Coordinates of C-alpha atoms in Angstrom, one line a residue:
M1 CA 245.8 179.6 208.1
L2 CA 243.7 179.5 205.0
L3 CA 240.5 180.4 207.0
K4 CA 242.4 183.2 208.7
Y5 CA 243.5 184.5 205.3
I6 CA 240.0 184.4 203.8
K7 CA 238.6 186.1 207.0
A8 CA 241.2 188.9 206.7
L9 CA 240.4 189.3 203.0
F10 CA 236.6 189.6 203.5
N11 CA 237.1 191.9 206.6
Y12 CA 239.1 194.2 204.4
A13 CA 236.8 194.1 201.3
G14 CA 233.6 194.4 203.2
H15 CA 230.5 194.9 201.1
R16 CA 232.6 195.0 197.9
A17 CA 233.4 191.3 198.3
W18 CA 229.7 190.5 198.5
I19 CA 229.0 192.6 195.4
A20 CA 231.8 190.8 193.6
L21 CA 230.3 187.4 194.7
G22 CA 226.9 188.6 193.6
M23 CA 228.3 189.6 190.2
M24 CA 229.9 186.2 189.9
L25 CA 226.6 184.5 190.7
L26 CA 224.7 186.6 188.2
L27 CA 227.3 186.0 185.5
G28 CA 227.1 182.3 186.2
L29 CA 223.3 182.4 185.9
T30 CA 223.6 184.4 182.7
Q31 CA 225.9 181.8 181.3
G32 CA 223.5 179.2 182.3
I33 CA 220.6 181.0 180.5
G34 CA 222.8 181.2 177.5
L35 CA 223.1 177.4 177.6
V36 CA 219.4 177.0 178.0
M37 CA 218.9 179.2 174.9
I38 CA 220.6 176.5 172.8
I39 CA 217.6 174.2 173.2
P40 CA 214.9 176.7 171.8
F41 CA 217.3 177.6 169.1
L42 CA 217.7 174.0 168.0
H43 CA 213.9 173.6 168.2
V44 CA 213.2 176.7 166.1
I45 CA 215.6 175.7 163.3
G46 CA 214.0 172.3 163.3
I47 CA 216.8 170.1 164.6
A48 CA 214.9 169.0 167.8
S49 CA 211.3 168.1 168.3
S50 CA 209.3 169.6 171.1
N51 CA 208.9 166.2 172.7
G52 CA 212.6 165.7 173.2
V53 CA 213.7 168.7 175.1
N54 CA 211.9 168.4 178.4
G55 CA 209.5 171.3 177.6
Y56 CA 212.2 174.0 177.4
A57 CA 211.2 175.0 173.8
E58 CA 207.5 175.0 174.7
K59 CA 208.1 177.2 177.7
F60 CA 210.2 179.6 175.7
I61 CA 207.6 179.8 173.0
E62 CA 204.8 180.4 175.6
I63 CA 206.9 183.3 177.1
M64 CA 207.4 184.8 173.6
E65 CA 203.7 184.6 172.8
F66 CA 202.8 186.1 176.2
I67 CA 204.9 189.2 175.5
G68 CA 203.6 189.3 172.0
A69 CA 206.9 188.3 170.2
E70 CA 207.1 185.8 167.4
P71 CA 209.7 183.1 168.2
T72 CA 211.5 183.2 164.9
M73 CA 215.1 182.2 164.4
F74 CA 216.0 185.9 164.1
F75 CA 214.4 186.7 167.5
V76 CA 216.0 183.7 169.2
I77 CA 219.4 184.7 167.9
C78 CA 219.0 188.4 168.9
T79 CA 217.9 187.2 172.4
Y80 CA 220.9 185.0 172.7
L81 CA 223.3 187.8 171.6
L82 CA 221.7 190.2 174.1
I83 CA 222.3 187.7 176.9
I84 CA 225.9 187.2 175.8
S85 CA 226.5 191.0 175.5
L86 CA 225.1 191.6 179.0
H87 CA 227.3 188.8 180.3
A88 CA 230.4 190.4 178.6
F89 CA 229.6 193.9 180.2
G90 CA 229.0 192.2 183.6
T91 CA 232.3 190.3 183.2
K92 CA 234.2 193.6 182.6
F93 CA 232.6 195.2 185.7
K94 CA 233.4 192.1 187.8
D95 CA 237.0 192.0 186.6
I96 CA 237.6 195.6 187.5
L97 CA 236.0 195.2 190.9
T98 CA 238.0 192.0 191.8
T99 CA 241.2 193.7 190.7
Q100 CA 240.4 196.7 193.0
I101 CA 239.8 194.3 195.8
V102 CA 243.0 192.2 195.1
R103 CA 245.3 195.2 194.7
G104 CA 243.6 197.1 197.6
F105 CA 244.1 194.1 200.0
T106 CA 247.7 193.8 198.9
Q107 CA 248.3 197.5 199.4
Y108 CA 246.6 197.3 202.8
L109 CA 249.0 194.5 203.9
E110 CA 252.0 196.4 202.5
D111 CA 251.1 199.7 204.2
R112 CA 250.2 198.0 207.5
L113 CA 253.4 196.0 207.6
Y114 CA 255.6 199.0 206.6
S115 CA 254.0 201.2 209.2
L116 CA 254.8 198.6 211.9
F117 CA 258.3 198.3 210.5
S118 CA 258.8 202.1 210.7
N119 CA 257.6 202.2 214.3
M120 CA 259.6 199.3 215.7
N121 CA 262.3 200.0 218.2
W122 CA 266.0 199.8 217.5
L123 CA 266.6 196.6 219.5
C124 CA 263.9 194.8 217.4
F125 CA 265.5 196.1 214.3
L126 CA 269.0 194.8 215.3
R127 CA 267.5 191.3 215.9
T128 CA 265.8 191.1 212.5
R129 CA 267.7 190.4 209.3
D130 CA 267.4 193.1 206.7
S131 CA 266.7 190.5 204.0
D132 CA 263.8 189.0 206.0
I133 CA 262.1 192.4 206.1
I134 CA 262.7 193.0 202.4
H135 CA 261.6 189.6 201.4
V136 CA 258.3 189.8 203.4
L137 CA 257.6 193.3 202.1
T138 CA 258.1 192.3 198.4
A139 CA 258.1 188.6 197.4
D140 CA 255.9 187.3 200.2
I141 CA 253.2 189.9 199.8
A142 CA 253.3 189.4 196.0
R143 CA 252.5 185.7 196.6
V144 CA 249.7 186.7 198.9
A145 CA 248.3 188.9 196.1
F146 CA 248.4 185.9 193.7
A147 CA 246.6 183.8 196.4
T148 CA 243.9 186.5 196.5
Q149 CA 243.3 186.2 192.8
Q150 CA 243.1 182.5 193.1
V151 CA 240.5 182.8 195.9
F152 CA 238.1 184.7 193.7
Q153 CA 238.8 182.3 190.8
L154 CA 238.0 179.4 193.1
I155 CA 234.7 181.0 194.1
V156 CA 233.8 181.7 190.5
S157 CA 234.6 178.1 189.5
A158 CA 232.5 176.7 192.4
I159 CA 229.5 178.9 191.4
L160 CA 229.7 177.9 187.7
V161 CA 230.1 174.2 188.5
T162 CA 227.1 174.4 190.8
I163 CA 225.0 176.1 188.2
H164 CA 225.9 173.6 185.6
I165 CA 225.1 170.8 188.0
L166 CA 221.7 172.2 188.7
F167 CA 220.9 172.6 185.0
S168 CA 222.2 169.1 184.4
F169 CA 219.8 167.7 187.1
S170 CA 216.9 169.2 185.2
I171 CA 217.9 167.1 182.1
S172 CA 218.9 163.8 183.7
V173 CA 219.2 163.0 187.4
P174 CA 221.0 159.7 187.0
M175 CA 223.6 161.0 184.6
T176 CA 224.2 164.1 186.8
L177 CA 224.7 161.9 189.9
S178 CA 227.2 159.9 188.0
A179 CA 229.1 163.0 187.0
L180 CA 229.1 164.2 190.7
A181 CA 230.3 160.7 191.8
C182 CA 233.2 160.9 189.3
G183 CA 234.1 164.4 190.4
T184 CA 234.0 163.4 194.1
V185 CA 236.3 160.4 193.4
F186 CA 238.7 162.6 191.6
L187 CA 238.9 165.0 194.6
L188 CA 239.4 162.2 197.1
V189 CA 242.1 160.4 195.0
L190 CA 244.0 163.6 194.3
R191 CA 243.7 165.0 197.8
P192 CA 247.2 164.0 198.9
F193 CA 248.5 166.3 196.2
N194 CA 247.3 169.2 198.4
K195 CA 249.6 168.3 201.2
H196 CA 252.5 168.2 198.8
A197 CA 251.5 171.6 197.4
A198 CA 251.6 173.1 200.9
H199 CA 255.0 171.4 201.7
F200 CA 256.6 172.7 198.5
G201 CA 255.1 176.1 199.1
L202 CA 256.9 176.3 202.5
S203 CA 260.1 175.0 201.0
L204 CA 260.0 177.4 198.1
R205 CA 259.3 180.4 200.4
N206 CA 262.3 179.5 202.7
A207 CA 264.6 179.1 199.7
R208 CA 263.6 182.5 198.3
N209 CA 264.2 184.0 201.7
N210 CA 267.7 182.5 201.8
L211 CA 268.3 183.9 198.3
Y212 CA 267.4 187.4 199.5
A213 CA 269.7 187.0 202.5
L214 CA 272.6 185.9 200.4
V215 CA 272.3 188.8 198.0
T216 CA 271.7 191.4 200.8
E217 CA 274.7 190.2 202.9
H218 CA 277.0 190.0 199.8
I219 CA 276.1 193.6 198.9
G220 CA 276.6 194.8 202.5
G221 CA 279.9 193.0 202.9
M222 CA 281.2 193.6 199.4
K223 CA 284.5 195.2 200.6
I224 CA 285.2 192.3 202.9
S225 CA 284.3 189.8 200.2
K226 CA 286.7 191.4 197.8
S227 CA 289.5 191.7 200.3
Y228 CA 289.3 188.0 201.3
N229 CA 288.6 186.7 197.8
L230 CA 285.3 185.2 198.8
E231 CA 283.6 185.6 195.4
A232 CA 283.8 181.9 194.7
Q233 CA 282.1 181.0 198.0
H234 CA 279.4 183.5 197.5
K235 CA 278.7 182.2 194.0
K236 CA 278.7 178.6 195.3
N237 CA 276.0 179.5 197.9
F238 CA 274.0 181.5 195.4
Y239 CA 274.0 178.7 192.8
A240 CA 273.0 176.1 195.4
T241 CA 270.0 178.3 196.5
T242 CA 268.8 179.0 193.0
E243 CA 269.1 175.3 192.3
T244 CA 266.8 174.6 195.3
I245 CA 264.3 177.2 194.1
T246 CA 264.2 175.7 190.6
R247 CA 263.8 172.2 192.0
Q248 CA 260.9 173.3 194.3
M249 CA 259.1 175.2 191.4
I250 CA 259.5 172.1 189.1
Q251 CA 258.1 169.8 191.9
F252 CA 255.0 172.1 192.4
T253 CA 254.5 172.3 188.6
K254 CA 254.6 168.5 188.5
I255 CA 251.8 168.3 191.1
N256 CA 249.6 170.8 189.2
S257 CA 250.3 169.1 185.9
A258 CA 249.6 165.7 187.4
T259 CA 246.3 167.0 188.8
R260 CA 245.3 168.5 185.5
M261 CA 246.3 165.3 183.6
C262 CA 244.3 163.0 185.9
Y263 CA 241.2 165.2 185.5
Q264 CA 241.6 165.4 181.7
I265 CA 242.0 161.7 181.2
G266 CA 239.3 160.9 183.8
A267 CA 236.8 163.4 182.4
A268 CA 237.3 162.1 178.9
S269 CA 236.8 158.5 180.1
A270 CA 233.7 159.5 182.1
I271 CA 232.1 161.4 179.2
A272 CA 232.8 158.4 176.9
V273 CA 231.0 156.1 179.3
F274 CA 228.1 158.6 179.7
I275 CA 227.6 158.7 175.9
L276 CA 227.7 155.0 175.8
I277 CA 225.1 154.6 178.6
G278 CA 222.9 157.4 177.3
V279 CA 222.7 155.9 173.8
E280 CA 222.7 152.2 174.5
W281 CA 220.9 151.8 177.8
I282 CA 218.8 155.0 178.6
H283 CA 218.1 155.8 174.9
M284 CA 218.4 159.5 175.7
P285 CA 217.2 161.9 172.9
A286 CA 220.1 163.2 170.8
V287 CA 219.6 166.9 171.7
N288 CA 219.5 166.1 175.5
L289 CA 222.6 163.9 175.1
M290 CA 224.4 166.6 173.3
V291 CA 223.5 169.2 175.9
I292 CA 224.4 167.0 178.9
V293 CA 227.7 166.0 177.3
F294 CA 228.4 169.7 176.8
L295 CA 227.6 170.3 180.5
F296 CA 229.8 167.4 181.6
S297 CA 232.6 168.8 179.6
R298 CA 232.4 171.8 181.8
I299 CA 231.5 170.2 185.2
L300 CA 234.3 167.7 185.3
P301 CA 237.1 170.2 184.3
G302 CA 235.5 172.6 186.8
F303 CA 236.4 170.1 189.5
S304 CA 240.0 170.1 188.1
N305 CA 240.0 173.9 188.2
L306 CA 238.8 173.9 191.8
Q307 CA 241.5 171.5 192.8
Q308 CA 244.3 173.5 191.1
C309 CA 243.1 176.8 192.5
F310 CA 243.1 175.3 196.0
Q311 CA 246.6 173.9 195.5
R312 CA 247.9 177.3 194.4
I313 CA 246.3 179.0 197.4
I314 CA 247.7 176.7 200.0
N315 CA 251.1 176.8 198.2
S316 CA 251.0 180.6 198.9
M317 CA 249.9 180.4 202.5
P318 CA 253.4 180.1 203.9
S319 CA 254.0 183.7 202.6
F320 CA 250.8 184.9 204.3
M321 CA 252.0 183.2 207.5
A322 CA 255.4 185.0 207.1
V323 CA 253.6 188.3 206.8
L324 CA 251.6 187.7 210.0
N325 CA 254.7 186.6 211.9
M326 CA 256.7 189.6 210.8
E327 CA 253.8 191.9 211.9
E328 CA 253.7 190.2 215.3
R329 CA 257.5 190.7 215.6
F330 CA 257.2 194.4 214.7
K331 CA 254.3 194.8 217.2
A332 CA 256.2 193.2 220.0
G333 CA 259.1 195.5 219.3
A334 CA 257.2 198.6 218.7
E335 CA 258.0 201.9 220.3
T336 CA 255.4 203.3 222.6
E337 CA 252.9 205.8 221.3
E338 CA 254.6 208.5 223.3
E339 CA 257.9 207.7 221.7
R340 CA 256.4 208.3 218.3
L341 CA 254.4 211.4 219.0
R342 CA 255.7 214.8 219.9
G343 CA 254.8 216.5 223.1
D344 CA 252.1 219.1 223.1
D345 CA 254.6 221.8 223.7
D346 CA 256.7 220.7 220.8
E347 CA 254.3 221.6 218.0
A348 CA 254.9 225.3 218.2
D349 CA 258.7 225.2 217.7
T350 CA 258.7 222.6 214.8
H351 CA 259.2 225.3 212.2
D352 CA 261.9 227.1 214.2
H353 CA 263.7 223.8 214.6
A354 CA 264.0 223.4 210.8
H355 CA 265.9 226.7 210.6
D356 CA 268.2 225.8 213.5
I357 CA 269.7 222.4 212.5
H358 CA 273.0 222.8 210.7
A359 CA 272.5 226.6 210.3
H360 CA 274.9 229.4 211.2
G361 CA 277.1 227.2 213.3
H362 CA 274.9 227.5 216.4
E363 CA 275.7 223.9 217.6
D364 CA 277.8 222.4 220.3
I365 CA 279.7 219.3 219.0
N366 CA 280.1 216.2 221.1
S367 CA 281.8 213.1 219.6
H368 CA 281.9 209.5 220.8
N369 CA 284.0 206.9 219.0
G370 CA 283.0 207.9 215.5
Y371 CA 279.5 209.1 216.5
V372 CA 279.0 212.9 216.2
F373 CA 276.1 214.6 217.9
L374 CA 275.1 218.1 216.9
I375 CA 273.0 219.4 219.7
N376 CA 271.1 222.6 218.9
S377 CA 271.5 225.0 221.7
R378 CA 268.5 227.2 220.9
T379 CA 265.5 224.8 220.5
F380 CA 266.7 222.2 222.9
T381 CA 268.9 223.8 225.5
L382 CA 271.7 221.7 226.9
E383 CA 272.9 224.1 229.6
K384 CA 274.7 221.8 232.0
E385 CA 275.2 218.1 231.3
L386 CA 273.9 214.8 230.0
R387 CA 274.2 212.2 232.8
F388 CA 274.2 208.4 233.1
D389 CA 273.1 207.3 236.5
S390 CA 273.7 203.6 237.3
V391 CA 272.7 202.6 233.8
S392 CA 272.7 198.9 232.9
F393 CA 271.7 197.4 229.6
R394 CA 271.8 194.0 227.9
Y395 CA 270.6 193.0 224.4
D396 CA 269.4 189.6 225.4
K397 CA 267.1 189.9 228.4
N398 CA 267.3 186.2 229.1
R399 CA 271.1 186.4 229.7
T400 CA 272.6 187.1 233.1
D401 CA 275.7 189.0 231.8
W402 CA 275.3 192.7 231.0
T403 CA 276.6 194.7 228.0
L404 CA 276.8 197.8 230.2
N405 CA 276.6 197.3 234.0
N406 CA 276.1 200.2 236.5
I407 CA 277.5 202.9 234.3
N408 CA 277.9 206.4 235.8
F409 CA 279.3 209.4 233.9
L410 CA 278.4 212.8 232.6
I411 CA 279.0 214.7 229.4
P412 CA 279.3 218.5 230.0
A413 CA 277.7 221.0 227.7
N414 CA 279.9 223.2 225.5
A415 CA 282.7 220.7 225.5
T416 CA 284.1 217.9 223.3
T417 CA 283.9 214.4 225.0
A418 CA 285.4 211.3 223.6
I419 CA 284.7 207.7 224.8
A420 CA 287.5 205.3 224.1
G421 CA 287.8 201.5 224.7
H422 CA 288.5 198.2 223.1
S423 CA 286.2 196.5 220.6
G424 CA 283.1 195.2 222.3
A425 CA 283.5 197.4 225.4
G426 CA 280.1 199.0 224.8
K427 CA 280.9 202.3 223.1
S428 CA 278.3 201.9 220.4
S429 CA 275.8 200.8 222.9
V430 CA 276.4 204.0 224.9
A431 CA 275.9 206.1 221.8
D432 CA 272.7 204.3 221.0
L433 CA 271.5 204.9 224.5
I434 CA 272.3 208.6 224.2
L435 CA 270.3 208.7 220.9
G436 CA 267.4 207.1 222.6
L437 CA 267.5 204.1 220.2
L438 CA 268.0 201.8 223.2
A439 CA 266.5 202.2 226.7
P440 CA 268.3 201.3 229.9
D441 CA 267.2 198.1 231.7
K442 CA 268.3 199.8 235.0
G443 CA 269.2 203.3 235.9
Q444 CA 268.3 206.5 234.0
I445 CA 269.7 209.0 231.5
S446 CA 269.0 212.7 232.2
I447 CA 269.5 215.9 230.3
D448 CA 269.9 218.9 232.6
G449 CA 268.1 216.9 235.3
K450 CA 265.2 215.9 232.9
I451 CA 264.9 212.1 232.6
L452 CA 265.1 211.0 229.0
S453 CA 261.6 209.4 229.1
D454 CA 259.2 208.5 226.4
K455 CA 257.6 212.0 226.3
L456 CA 261.0 213.6 225.9
L457 CA 262.5 211.1 223.5
Q458 CA 261.0 212.2 220.2
R459 CA 261.9 215.9 220.9
W460 CA 265.4 214.8 221.8
R461 CA 265.9 212.9 218.6
Q462 CA 264.8 215.8 216.6
R463 CA 267.4 218.0 218.2
V464 CA 270.4 215.6 217.8
G465 CA 272.4 215.1 214.7
Y466 CA 274.0 211.7 214.1
V467 CA 277.0 211.0 211.9
P468 CA 277.9 207.3 211.7
Q469 CA 281.4 205.9 211.3
E470 CA 280.6 204.8 207.7
T471 CA 279.0 207.4 205.5
F472 CA 275.5 206.6 204.3
L473 CA 273.6 208.5 201.6
F474 CA 270.1 207.8 200.4
H475 CA 269.9 207.1 196.7
E476 CA 268.9 210.7 195.9
S477 CA 270.7 213.9 195.2
I478 CA 273.0 215.7 197.7
R479 CA 270.4 218.4 198.1
D480 CA 267.7 215.8 198.9
N481 CA 270.0 214.1 201.5
L482 CA 270.8 217.5 203.2
M483 CA 267.1 218.5 203.2
K484 CA 266.1 215.4 205.2
A485 CA 267.4 217.2 208.3
Q486 CA 266.0 220.6 207.2
P487 CA 263.2 220.3 204.6
D488 CA 262.8 224.1 204.0
A489 CA 266.6 224.9 203.9
S490 CA 267.6 227.6 201.4
T491 CA 270.3 227.1 198.8
A492 CA 272.6 229.4 200.7
Q493 CA 272.2 227.3 203.9
L494 CA 272.9 224.1 202.0
W495 CA 276.1 225.6 200.6
E496 CA 277.1 226.8 204.0
V497 CA 276.7 223.2 205.4
L498 CA 278.8 221.8 202.6
E499 CA 281.5 224.3 203.2
S500 CA 281.5 223.5 207.0
A501 CA 281.9 219.8 206.1
S502 CA 284.7 220.6 203.6
A503 CA 282.5 219.0 200.9
R504 CA 282.2 222.0 198.5

């Protein structure tokens, strides 16, 4: 999953990812040059002799003499400041670029998932919990964004550690090998923590998903909850879930903290041993020892940073897996391209349709058990009837029993038709089939002899008004809600609709 995630990230970022990596490498090299400048600086101010710095001071002086510059303390300081300034400007550019990549990749996942969500069919929607969709689109993608930041930080840390190691090799091969051995031992010893981080990441993701489900269901069933005095049960479930989330977050923090603590203690012990060996056994020059201790103080914590970044990334991978799984669910339940696109002959009358819906009373009204369909008679002519011919349907395709089995009936035009029956008889399913939200498993639905196929479906939906049993309004003004059906409606038309609905 981690490799799939990194591949998806770099496929999205393209050349920008390589530019960012190049900037990271350049900045690492610049930082390394800044470290190298310490040695000539110490030589110029007289702290170090030319014989004790492995020739760095001599080479620096030779370069200065070649370009005609005098290697004074002022010149060395100015050179050092110039390098640091360039490094700072480069860091700013790199930070902006990585932020663009991180946020762009996050937006790409959000937009792609939401597009698939918008295009899924009604049956897929019924089988998916609202809270699962909301959680993936918000919390899970936010964790993926955090993982993206950690990926770049991991790469930066790896580059800097590599540069420090290479520079350390030029000073002392045995001491550098010892530092690498210590870092490798730390990685191997603390490797089991990675599995725990992945485990707690999955547990934390599931607990947060349950929290979303509890809140969403409580809001949706608030009236029932109040009428049956279920507040105490809802609070009990909510408290238990938040307790689980807190426990999982503390456990993961313990893992990260334990990793950091082990590296800090181990690095301090290793540096102390290096100093002892360098002074007592190898008799390393003081300047070299000071520089290599400084390098080790960065190399060994660098291993710690690599380990912690990796743990944070794999802790977030369950969210990336949830995003991919939800995408696959939406793709499997997507409406066909013909269902989503209008027919070629529909484009010309789109504007006319906007003037016809809910205007001047030119509609025929057909109602079905709480569903009301306003069928425009001018842009989509229903002259005779809407017919069900041997229609069968079932929600679970693996079951043998049918929700509707071999249904035959017709709804005449210019008439009011009511469908009555006991709860669970299939009235809502019939209404959803008429709307085109569901498709028959057997048989066919026709409008004046035209089969309600994929090509006709989008046009049919645009010509049918739907009023559910329970009123739903978007969290916008009344005007905005009305204009969703007719975007260019005039104020007079809106007032006419309100009067017709006795809502004025």
